[in-house]
GROMACS .gro file of C-alpha atoms in nm:
model
  407
    1MET     CA    1   3.835  -5.599 -11.376
    2THR     CA    2   3.851  -6.047 -11.450
    3HIS     CA    3   3.601  -6.239 -11.381
    4SER     CA    4   3.612  -6.620 -11.390
    5SER     CA    5   3.331  -6.761 -11.641
    6SER     CA    6   3.188  -6.622 -11.964
    7TRP     CA    7   2.767  -6.580 -11.908
    8MET     CA    8   2.738  -6.606 -12.296
    9ALA     CA    9   2.931  -7.006 -12.272
   10ARG     CA   10   2.655  -7.096 -11.984
   11PRO     CA   11   2.347  -7.203 -12.068
   12LEU     CA   12   2.088  -7.066 -11.948
   13ALA     CA   13   1.867  -7.342 -11.823
   14THR     CA   14   2.217  -7.353 -11.517
   15ALA     CA   15   2.087  -7.015 -11.441
   16PHE     CA   16   1.794  -7.136 -11.288
   17LEU     CA   17   2.013  -7.414 -11.066
   18ALA     CA   18   1.912  -7.557 -10.746
   19LEU     CA   19   1.569  -7.465 -10.640
   20ALA     CA   20   1.692  -7.694 -10.321
   21LEU     CA   21   2.085  -7.533 -10.208
   22GLY     CA   22   2.276  -7.745 -10.013
   23ALA     CA   23   2.296  -7.554  -9.647
   24THR     CA   24   2.649  -7.547  -9.459
   25SER     CA   25   2.676  -7.446  -9.121
   26LEU     CA   26   3.017  -7.275  -9.068
   27SER     CA   27   2.964  -7.056  -8.754
   28PRO     CA   28   2.717  -7.005  -8.445
   29VAL     CA   29   2.515  -6.785  -8.661
   30ALA     CA   30   2.432  -7.065  -8.877
   31VAL     CA   31   2.319  -7.366  -8.637
   32ALA     CA   32   1.958  -7.344  -8.559
   33ASP     CA   33   1.812  -7.273  -8.878
   34ALA     CA   34   2.130  -7.433  -9.132
   35GLY     CA   35   1.869  -7.617  -9.427
   36PRO     CA   36   1.734  -7.736  -9.721
   37SER     CA   37   1.727  -7.374  -9.867
   38PRO     CA   38   1.414  -7.355 -10.099
   39ILE     CA   39   1.453  -7.060 -10.319
   40ALA     CA   40   1.223  -7.053 -10.620
   41LEU     CA   41   1.169  -6.711 -10.870
   42ARG     CA   42   0.853  -6.660 -10.867
   43SER     CA   43   0.784  -6.388 -11.143
   44VAL     CA   44   0.985  -6.048 -11.230
   45THR     CA   45   0.783  -5.690 -11.231
   46ALA     CA   46   0.930  -5.364 -11.462
   47GLN     CA   47   1.050  -5.128 -11.239
   48PRO     CA   48   1.043  -4.722 -11.276
   49ALA     CA   49   1.293  -4.545 -11.309
   50VAL     CA   50   1.503  -4.398 -11.008
   51PRO     CA   51   1.655  -4.035 -11.047
   52GLY     CA   52   2.007  -4.055 -11.048
   53VAL     CA   53   2.026  -4.473 -11.115
   54ASN     CA   54   2.086  -4.501 -11.497
   55ALA     CA   55   1.986  -4.911 -11.441
   56ASP     CA   56   1.731  -5.110 -11.548
   57ILE     CA   57   1.536  -5.230 -11.248
   58ARG     CA   58   1.283  -5.476 -11.201
   59LEU     CA   59   1.175  -5.608 -10.947
   60LEU     CA   60   1.173  -6.034 -10.872
   61HIS     CA   61   0.938  -6.219 -10.707
   62HIS     CA   62   1.047  -6.511 -10.494
   63THR     CA   63   1.053  -6.717 -10.192
   64MET     CA   64   1.359  -6.820  -9.978
   65LEU     CA   65   1.441  -6.969  -9.636
   66GLY     CA   66   1.255  -6.763  -9.343
   67VAL     CA   67   1.367  -6.815  -8.985
   68GLY     CA   68   1.057  -7.093  -8.909
   69GLY     CA   69   1.252  -7.354  -9.134
   70GLN     CA   70   0.954  -7.311  -9.411
   71PRO     CA   71   0.987  -7.108  -9.775
   72VAL     CA   72   0.867  -6.754  -9.720
   73PRO     CA   73   0.788  -6.529  -9.991
   74ALA     CA   74   1.002  -6.222 -10.059
   75THR     CA   75   1.013  -5.966 -10.327
   76THR     CA   76   1.429  -5.841 -10.437
   77LEU     CA   77   1.506  -5.574 -10.684
   78LEU     CA   78   1.766  -5.643 -10.922
   79LEU     CA   79   1.866  -5.298 -11.086
   80THR     CA   80   2.151  -5.387 -11.434
   81PRO     CA   81   2.314  -5.127 -11.607
   82LYS     CA   82   2.239  -5.022 -11.967
   83GLY     CA   83   2.371  -5.169 -12.251
   84ALA     CA   84   2.597  -5.440 -12.282
   85PRO     CA   85   2.788  -5.636 -11.989
   86PRO     CA   86   3.209  -5.696 -11.982
   87VAL     CA   87   3.337  -6.027 -12.071
   88GLY     CA   88   3.196  -6.276 -11.786
   89GLY     CA   89   2.844  -6.082 -11.685
   90TRP     CA   90   2.821  -5.776 -11.488
   91PRO     CA   91   2.966  -5.891 -11.090
   92ILE     CA   92   2.732  -5.835 -10.815
   93VAL     CA   93   2.674  -5.640 -10.585
   94ALA     CA   94   2.480  -5.748 -10.315
   95TRP     CA   95   2.306  -5.441 -10.119
   96GLU     CA   96   2.173  -5.414  -9.798
   97HIS     CA   97   1.976  -5.109  -9.630
   98GLY     CA   98   1.982  -5.050  -9.276
   99THR     CA   99   1.634  -5.030  -9.034
  100THR     CA  100   1.370  -4.858  -9.235
  101THR     CA  101   1.103  -5.009  -8.935
  102PRO     CA  102   1.074  -5.228  -8.694
  103GLY     CA  103   0.755  -5.446  -8.878
  104GLN     CA  104   0.579  -5.251  -9.105
  105LYS     CA  105   0.590  -5.437  -9.446
  106THR     CA  106   0.559  -5.100  -9.697
  107CYS     CA  107   0.887  -4.967  -9.564
  108ALA     CA  108   1.073  -5.128  -9.781
  109PRO     CA  109   1.319  -5.027 -10.096
  110SER     CA  110   1.081  -5.165 -10.367
  111GLN     CA  111   0.804  -4.944 -10.201
  112THR     CA  112   0.974  -4.582 -10.166
  113ALA     CA  113   1.072  -4.372 -10.491
  114GLU     CA  114   1.484  -4.339 -10.290
  115LEU     CA  115   1.441  -4.708 -10.291
  116ASP     CA  116   1.529  -4.667  -9.881
  117GLY     CA  117   1.233  -4.726  -9.722
  118GLY     CA  118   1.050  -4.391  -9.658
  119LEU     CA  119   1.375  -4.257  -9.499
  120THR     CA  120   1.489  -3.987  -9.647
  121ARG     CA  121   1.058  -3.898  -9.690
  122ASP     CA  122   1.003  -3.850  -9.352
  123GLY     CA  123   1.325  -3.660  -9.243
  124PHE     CA  124   1.657  -3.903  -9.249
  125LYS     CA  125   1.871  -3.875  -9.560
  126SER     CA  126   1.972  -4.200  -9.630
  127ASP     CA  127   2.170  -4.124  -9.982
  128TYR     CA  128   2.068  -4.508 -10.058
  129ALA     CA  129   1.974  -4.443 -10.436
  130TRP     CA  130   2.296  -4.267 -10.516
  131GLN     CA  131   2.476  -4.513 -10.360
  132ILE     CA  132   2.329  -4.781 -10.583
  133GLY     CA  133   2.383  -4.550 -10.799
  134GLN     CA  134   2.762  -4.540 -10.743
  135PHE     CA  135   2.783  -4.900 -10.758
  136VAL     CA  136   2.540  -4.936 -11.128
  137ASP     CA  137   2.783  -4.694 -11.233
  138ALA     CA  138   3.085  -4.882 -11.174
  139ASP     CA  139   2.930  -5.158 -11.366
  140TYR     CA  140   2.827  -5.312 -11.140
  141ALA     CA  141   2.441  -5.492 -11.091
  142VAL     CA  142   2.339  -5.431 -10.772
  143VAL     CA  143   2.064  -5.707 -10.562
  144ALA     CA  144   1.863  -5.497 -10.325
  145PRO     CA  145   1.603  -5.714 -10.113
  146ASP     CA  146   1.348  -5.619 -10.003
  147LEU     CA  147   1.418  -5.856  -9.647
  148GLU     CA  148   1.215  -6.128  -9.515
  149GLY     CA  149   0.882  -5.990  -9.436
  150LEU     CA  150   0.882  -5.621  -9.594
  151GLY     CA  151   0.814  -5.631  -9.900
  152PRO     CA  152   0.439  -5.691 -10.095
  153ASP     CA  153   0.424  -6.019 -10.118
  154ALA     CA  154   0.546  -6.030  -9.701
  155THR     CA  155   0.329  -6.302  -9.492
  156THR     CA  156   0.509  -6.294  -9.247
  157PRO     CA  157   0.673  -6.071  -8.968
  158TYR     CA  158   0.992  -5.923  -8.989
  159PRO     CA  159   1.245  -6.098  -8.807
  160TYR     CA  160   1.413  -5.775  -8.714
  161TYR     CA  161   1.773  -5.834  -8.650
  162SER     CA  162   1.821  -6.188  -8.768
  163LEU     CA  163   2.108  -6.225  -8.900
  164SER     CA  164   2.083  -6.603  -9.111
  165SER     CA  165   1.735  -6.363  -9.260
  166LEU     CA  166   1.948  -6.102  -9.348
  167ALA     CA  167   2.226  -6.318  -9.466
  168ARG     CA  168   1.987  -6.546  -9.674
  169SER     CA  169   1.775  -6.249  -9.818
  170LEU     CA  170   2.066  -6.148  -9.997
  171ILE     CA  171   2.160  -6.478 -10.085
  172ALA     CA  172   1.836  -6.563 -10.182
  173GLY     CA  173   1.799  -6.221 -10.392
  174VAL     CA  174   2.101  -6.341 -10.550
  175VAL     CA  175   1.999  -6.673 -10.688
  176THR     CA  176   1.702  -6.557 -10.838
  177ALA     CA  177   1.872  -6.234 -10.992
  178ARG     CA  178   2.061  -6.493 -11.177
  179ALA     CA  179   1.747  -6.668 -11.248
  180SER     CA  180   1.628  -6.415 -11.403
  181GLU     CA  181   1.930  -6.231 -11.600
  182PRO     CA  182   2.151  -6.488 -11.765
  183ARG     CA  183   2.401  -6.154 -11.797
  184LEU     CA  184   2.534  -6.176 -11.428
  185SER     CA  185   2.875  -6.315 -11.319
  186ASP     CA  186   2.935  -6.525 -11.109
  187ARG     CA  187   3.114  -6.336 -10.827
  188TRP     CA  188   2.917  -6.162 -10.586
  189ALA     CA  189   3.036  -5.934 -10.294
  190VAL     CA  190   2.832  -5.757 -10.050
  191VAL     CA  191   2.751  -5.413  -9.914
  192GLY     CA  192   2.496  -5.307  -9.597
  193HIS     CA  193   2.454  -5.000  -9.374
  194SER     CA  194   2.373  -4.987  -9.024
  195ASP     CA  195   2.125  -5.296  -8.941
  196GLY     CA  196   2.216  -5.386  -9.339
  197GLY     CA  197   2.614  -5.346  -9.259
  198HIS     CA  198   2.559  -5.565  -8.927
  199GLY     CA  199   2.325  -5.829  -9.174
  200VAL     CA  200   2.573  -5.815  -9.432
  201LEU     CA  201   2.887  -5.990  -9.149
  202GLY     CA  202   2.651  -6.305  -9.141
  203VAL     CA  203   2.700  -6.375  -9.512
  204GLU     CA  204   3.031  -6.548  -9.515
  205ALA     CA  205   2.956  -6.848  -9.255
  206LEU     CA  206   2.603  -6.927  -9.533
  207ALA     CA  207   2.713  -6.853  -9.862
  208ARG     CA  208   2.764  -7.151 -10.026
  209GLU     CA  209   2.401  -7.155 -10.001
  210ALA     CA  210   2.435  -6.970 -10.357
  211THR     CA  211   2.584  -7.310 -10.505
  212GLY     CA  212   2.822  -7.278 -10.787
  213LEU     CA  213   2.909  -6.908 -10.650
  214ALA     CA  214   3.204  -6.657 -10.591
  215PHE     CA  215   3.171  -6.507 -10.262
  216VAL     CA  216   3.441  -6.228 -10.317
  217GLY     CA  217   3.384  -6.024  -9.971
  218THR     CA  218   3.212  -5.755  -9.737
  219VAL     CA  219   3.214  -5.388  -9.684
  220ALA     CA  220   3.023  -5.314  -9.381
  221SER     CA  221   2.918  -4.875  -9.309
  222ALA     CA  222   2.892  -4.835  -8.956
  223PRO     CA  223   2.742  -5.205  -8.878
  224TYR     CA  224   2.447  -5.207  -8.574
  225VAL     CA  225   2.647  -5.434  -8.324
  226ALA     CA  226   2.730  -5.452  -7.948
  227ILE     CA  227   2.370  -5.393  -7.894
  228GLU     CA  228   2.382  -5.428  -7.547
  229ALA     CA  229   2.714  -5.182  -7.480
  230HIS     CA  230   2.518  -4.981  -7.674
  231ALA     CA  231   2.217  -4.930  -7.473
  232ALA     CA  232   2.400  -4.919  -7.134
  233ARG     CA  233   2.674  -4.646  -7.388
  234PHE     CA  234   2.354  -4.440  -7.406
  235GLY     CA  235   2.187  -4.456  -7.092
  236ALA     CA  236   2.522  -4.342  -6.937
  237ASP     CA  237   2.495  -4.099  -7.118
  238GLY     CA  238   2.154  -3.961  -7.049
  239ARG     CA  239   2.212  -3.923  -6.645
  240ALA     CA  240   2.555  -3.708  -6.721
  241ALA     CA  241   2.321  -3.497  -6.922
  242SER     CA  242   2.411  -3.152  -6.859
  243SER     CA  243   2.016  -3.075  -6.971
  244GLN     CA  244   1.664  -3.229  -6.958
  245ALA     CA  245   1.615  -3.231  -7.346
  246ALA     CA  246   1.964  -3.410  -7.348
  247ALA     CA  247   1.904  -3.627  -7.119
  248GLN     CA  248   1.537  -3.761  -7.257
  249GLN     CA  249   1.767  -3.794  -7.588
  250ARG     CA  250   2.004  -4.059  -7.467
  251LEU     CA  251   1.721  -4.240  -7.259
  252MET     CA  252   1.505  -4.271  -7.592
  253MET     CA  253   1.776  -4.456  -7.764
  254GLN     CA  254   1.843  -4.657  -7.504
  255GLN     CA  255   1.456  -4.803  -7.485
  256PHE     CA  256   1.503  -4.778  -7.903
  257GLN     CA  257   1.725  -5.083  -7.868
  258GLY     CA  258   1.492  -5.264  -7.616
  259ALA     CA  259   1.250  -5.151  -7.828
  260LEU     CA  260   1.418  -5.330  -8.167
  261MET     CA  261   1.551  -5.625  -7.988
  262ALA     CA  262   1.233  -5.764  -7.852
  263THR     CA  263   1.065  -5.661  -8.198
  264GLY     CA  264   1.265  -5.905  -8.354
  265LEU     CA  265   1.300  -6.188  -8.087
  266LYS     CA  266   0.863  -6.146  -8.083
  267ALA     CA  267   0.879  -6.205  -8.465
  268ALA     CA  268   1.087  -6.545  -8.423
  269GLN     CA  269   0.984  -6.688  -8.071
  270PRO     CA  270   0.611  -6.541  -8.084
  271SER     CA  271   0.630  -6.734  -7.741
  272PHE     CA  272   0.847  -6.430  -7.605
  273ASP     CA  273   0.666  -6.232  -7.336
  274GLU     CA  274   0.825  -5.845  -7.348
  275ALA     CA  275   0.694  -5.778  -6.988
  276SER     CA  276   0.956  -6.011  -6.875
  277ILE     CA  277   1.272  -5.721  -7.014
  278MET     CA  278   1.110  -5.441  -6.983
  279GLY     CA  279   0.797  -5.179  -6.782
  280SER     CA  280   0.504  -5.086  -6.851
  281ASP     CA  281   0.584  -4.786  -7.007
  282LEU     CA  282   0.794  -4.833  -7.287
  283ALA     CA  283   0.567  -5.190  -7.339
  284ALA     CA  284   0.222  -5.007  -7.424
  285THR     CA  285   0.485  -4.825  -7.741
  286LEU     CA  286   0.552  -5.206  -7.877
  287GLN     CA  287   0.204  -5.239  -8.103
  288HIS     CA  288   0.169  -4.900  -8.282
  289PHE     CA  289   0.614  -4.862  -8.249
  290ARG     CA  290   0.594  -5.247  -8.480
  291SER     CA  291   0.334  -5.046  -8.696
  292LEU     CA  292   0.562  -4.747  -8.804
  293CYS     CA  293   0.892  -4.636  -9.049
  294SER     CA  294   1.181  -4.617  -8.839
  295VAL     CA  295   1.115  -4.161  -8.806
  296ALA     CA  296   0.797  -4.238  -8.708
  297ALA     CA  297   0.823  -4.519  -8.447
  298ILE     CA  298   1.153  -4.351  -8.342
  299GLY     CA  299   0.893  -4.073  -8.251
  300VAL     CA  300   0.684  -4.253  -8.054
  301ILE     CA  301   0.870  -4.436  -7.786
  302GLY     CA  302   1.059  -4.018  -7.746
  303GLU     CA  303   0.671  -3.890  -7.707
  304ALA     CA  304   0.606  -4.148  -7.482
  305VAL     CA  305   0.981  -4.097  -7.314
  306LYS     CA  306   0.861  -3.681  -7.279
  307ALA     CA  307   0.540  -3.738  -7.146
  308LYS     CA  308   0.716  -3.932  -6.790
  309GLY     CA  309   1.058  -3.868  -6.806
  310SER     CA  310   1.242  -4.003  -6.522
  311ALA     CA  311   0.952  -4.215  -6.472
  312PHE     CA  312   0.925  -4.374  -6.774
  313GLN     CA  313   0.890  -4.756  -6.677
  314GLY     CA  314   1.146  -4.884  -7.011
  315LEU     CA  315   1.407  -5.155  -7.004
  316ASN     CA  316   1.512  -5.338  -6.692
  317ALA     CA  317   1.884  -5.327  -6.520
  318ASP     CA  318   1.968  -5.724  -6.678
  319TRP     CA  319   1.753  -5.692  -6.959
  320ALA     CA  320   1.965  -5.849  -7.211
  321ASN     CA  321   2.011  -6.060  -6.902
  322GLN     CA  322   1.673  -6.216  -6.965
  323PRO     CA  323   1.713  -6.630  -7.140
  324GLN     CA  324   1.610  -6.585  -7.455
  325MET     CA  325   1.709  -6.236  -7.500
  326HIS     CA  326   2.083  -6.379  -7.391
  327ALA     CA  327   2.054  -6.632  -7.694
  328PHE     CA  328   1.872  -6.421  -7.919
  329LEU     CA  329   2.196  -6.151  -7.915
  330ALA     CA  330   2.426  -6.409  -7.868
  331ALA     CA  331   2.303  -6.576  -8.215
  332ASN     CA  332   2.263  -6.221  -8.381
  333ASP     CA  333   2.513  -6.009  -8.255
  334PRO     CA  334   2.824  -6.041  -8.387
  335ALA     CA  335   3.071  -5.864  -8.110
  336VAL     CA  336   2.895  -6.097  -7.890
  337ALA     CA  337   2.839  -6.426  -8.045
  338PRO     CA  338   3.057  -6.693  -7.925
  339GLY     CA  339   3.330  -6.831  -8.203
  340PHE     CA  340   3.227  -6.546  -8.482
  341VAL     CA  341   3.479  -6.516  -8.731
  342LEU     CA  342   3.551  -6.399  -9.060
  343ARG     CA  343   3.851  -6.534  -9.353
  344GLN     CA  344   3.723  -6.356  -9.655
  345PRO     CA  345   3.856  -5.991  -9.700
  346VAL     CA  346   3.569  -5.737  -9.522
  347LEU     CA  347   3.626  -5.365  -9.515
  348ILE     CA  348   3.431  -5.172  -9.242
  349VAL     CA  349   3.413  -4.821  -9.282
  350GLN     CA  350   3.276  -4.606  -8.948
  351GLY     CA  351   3.179  -4.222  -8.844
  352ASN     CA  352   3.338  -4.065  -8.533
  353ALA     CA  353   3.076  -3.815  -8.523
  354ASP     CA  354   2.771  -4.093  -8.580
  355PRO     CA  355   2.540  -4.059  -8.326
  356PHE     CA  356   2.315  -4.438  -8.331
  357VAL     CA  357   2.615  -4.639  -8.376
  358LEU     CA  358   2.844  -4.511  -8.212
  359GLU     CA  359   3.244  -4.531  -8.325
  360ALA     CA  360   3.352  -4.662  -7.957
  361LEU     CA  361   3.217  -4.914  -7.934
  362GLN     CA  362   3.292  -5.004  -8.304
  363THR     CA  363   3.638  -5.004  -8.343
  364PRO     CA  364   3.692  -5.263  -8.016
  365PHE     CA  365   3.468  -5.447  -8.275
  366ALA     CA  366   3.678  -5.426  -8.539
  367ASP     CA  367   3.945  -5.481  -8.315
  368LYS     CA  368   3.821  -5.818  -8.201
  369LEU     CA  369   3.774  -5.919  -8.559
  370LYS     CA  370   4.153  -5.824  -8.593
  371ALA     CA  371   4.321  -6.016  -8.316
  372ASP     CA  372   4.087  -6.335  -8.442
  373GLY     CA  373   4.281  -6.336  -8.780
  374ALA     CA  374   4.006  -6.130  -8.978
  375PRO     CA  375   4.113  -5.975  -9.312
  376LEU     CA  376   3.996  -5.670  -9.237
  377THR     CA  377   4.036  -5.297  -9.321
  378TYR     CA  378   3.913  -5.082  -9.045
  379LYS     CA  379   3.803  -4.707  -9.164
  380VAL     CA  380   3.713  -4.361  -8.914
  381TYR     CA  381   3.544  -4.065  -9.108
  382ASP     CA  382   3.623  -3.767  -8.917
  383GLY     CA  383   3.292  -3.526  -8.929
  384ALA     CA  384   3.104  -3.853  -9.059
  385ASP     CA  385   2.792  -3.958  -8.910
  386HIS     CA  386   2.528  -4.212  -8.952
  387PHE     CA  387   2.419  -4.156  -9.325
  388SER     CA  388   2.731  -3.923  -9.415
  389ILE     CA  389   2.930  -4.172  -9.402
  390ILE     CA  390   2.813  -4.310  -9.710
  391ARG     CA  391   2.918  -4.055  -9.914
  392LEU     CA  392   3.279  -4.002  -9.720
  393ALA     CA  393   3.384  -4.339  -9.774
  394ASN     CA  394   3.260  -4.413 -10.159
  395ALA     CA  395   3.587  -4.331 -10.260
  396ASP     CA  396   3.697  -4.662 -10.096
  397VAL     CA  397   3.437  -4.893 -10.092
  398LEU     CA  398   3.420  -4.870 -10.493
  399ASP     CA  399   3.867  -4.915 -10.441
  400PHE     CA  400   3.823  -5.213 -10.200
  401LEU     CA  401   3.505  -5.367 -10.433
  402HIS     CA  402   3.744  -5.325 -10.728
  403GLN     CA  403   4.039  -5.535 -10.537
  404GLN     CA  404   3.857  -5.756 -10.482
  405PHE     CA  405   3.670  -5.877 -10.874
  406ALA     CA  406   3.969  -5.884 -10.964
  407ARG     CA  407   4.114  -6.176 -10.781
   0.00000   0.00000   0.00000
């Protein structure tokens, strides 16, 4: 593995570079809120060891540019291998988690033992800590943000599905990690799962905000894209289901898409009226829905659907065409964002048994990226579901990262 500079030759003061970073506007996702990005490290606290992760772990307290255009408090985990770094410093894997909650700030990696915001605790074995351990064992430093609006310091709502917020959470984490730890390399890649897989797809457009650092590539595992198409597919599958239980499960998944998008849009635009895209039954769940971690939040919608059955008043048929929602999806869903492109190397891994992010919709998205010139490697894993993809794709992910950091 080769590196472009030596940490020992870089003055410590340089690590505290650019509390106000110059922004760029490279794609539609960056246009609305691009501008100076005030990122400042505030303090660092030690974190307890995580079983299976052989790393020194610290929690970085810092600021980042929020969706409202102002600095907001944020927290990011920094995990560094034990022992001395390689020449050039530890390369950085900036890792982004999936949907741990629609809006409860305690459902964050730094606040849970498995680094997954409660997914494993609540019944979805995420393997997030295992994956982070694999990166550490490969001699990478891992930067893992709680995300804007999540974690112990959060004071603003979680802007769920905001592509620029997800990207800037990673960028701010990487910049402040280097401010706190001079033994890090200036080369970094991003890895994300599910909504984190969606989020890392937005980093390339904003990567220059991490001034002086070299962004080398993206790994997206089951990225959560094509939202309107997913909702439509779940609805159609529910209508065609042969059993009531299967029909209710698919209806719940359809409503879950809209509830998440309404939550994200409301956080970014408080004037948005949820009633403009949904009926009273789904609207009545939203306050409780937003206060829970993901597994319980799914359960709230599932119980509401079960109680009403086919009479459930949920998403309007044209919900995604409501003007504010249409603009929100066009700005944040790479599958429909006008002009969305990727020019740096990218790996997308997807399971064909994933019940949440469907391979039948992921493959057309990957095909579109390739047709638009993306240097994309796309791999589908037989029998992999939404979480088992992490272990099944691990060797390919590590090989991809090795190749990018060796360039």
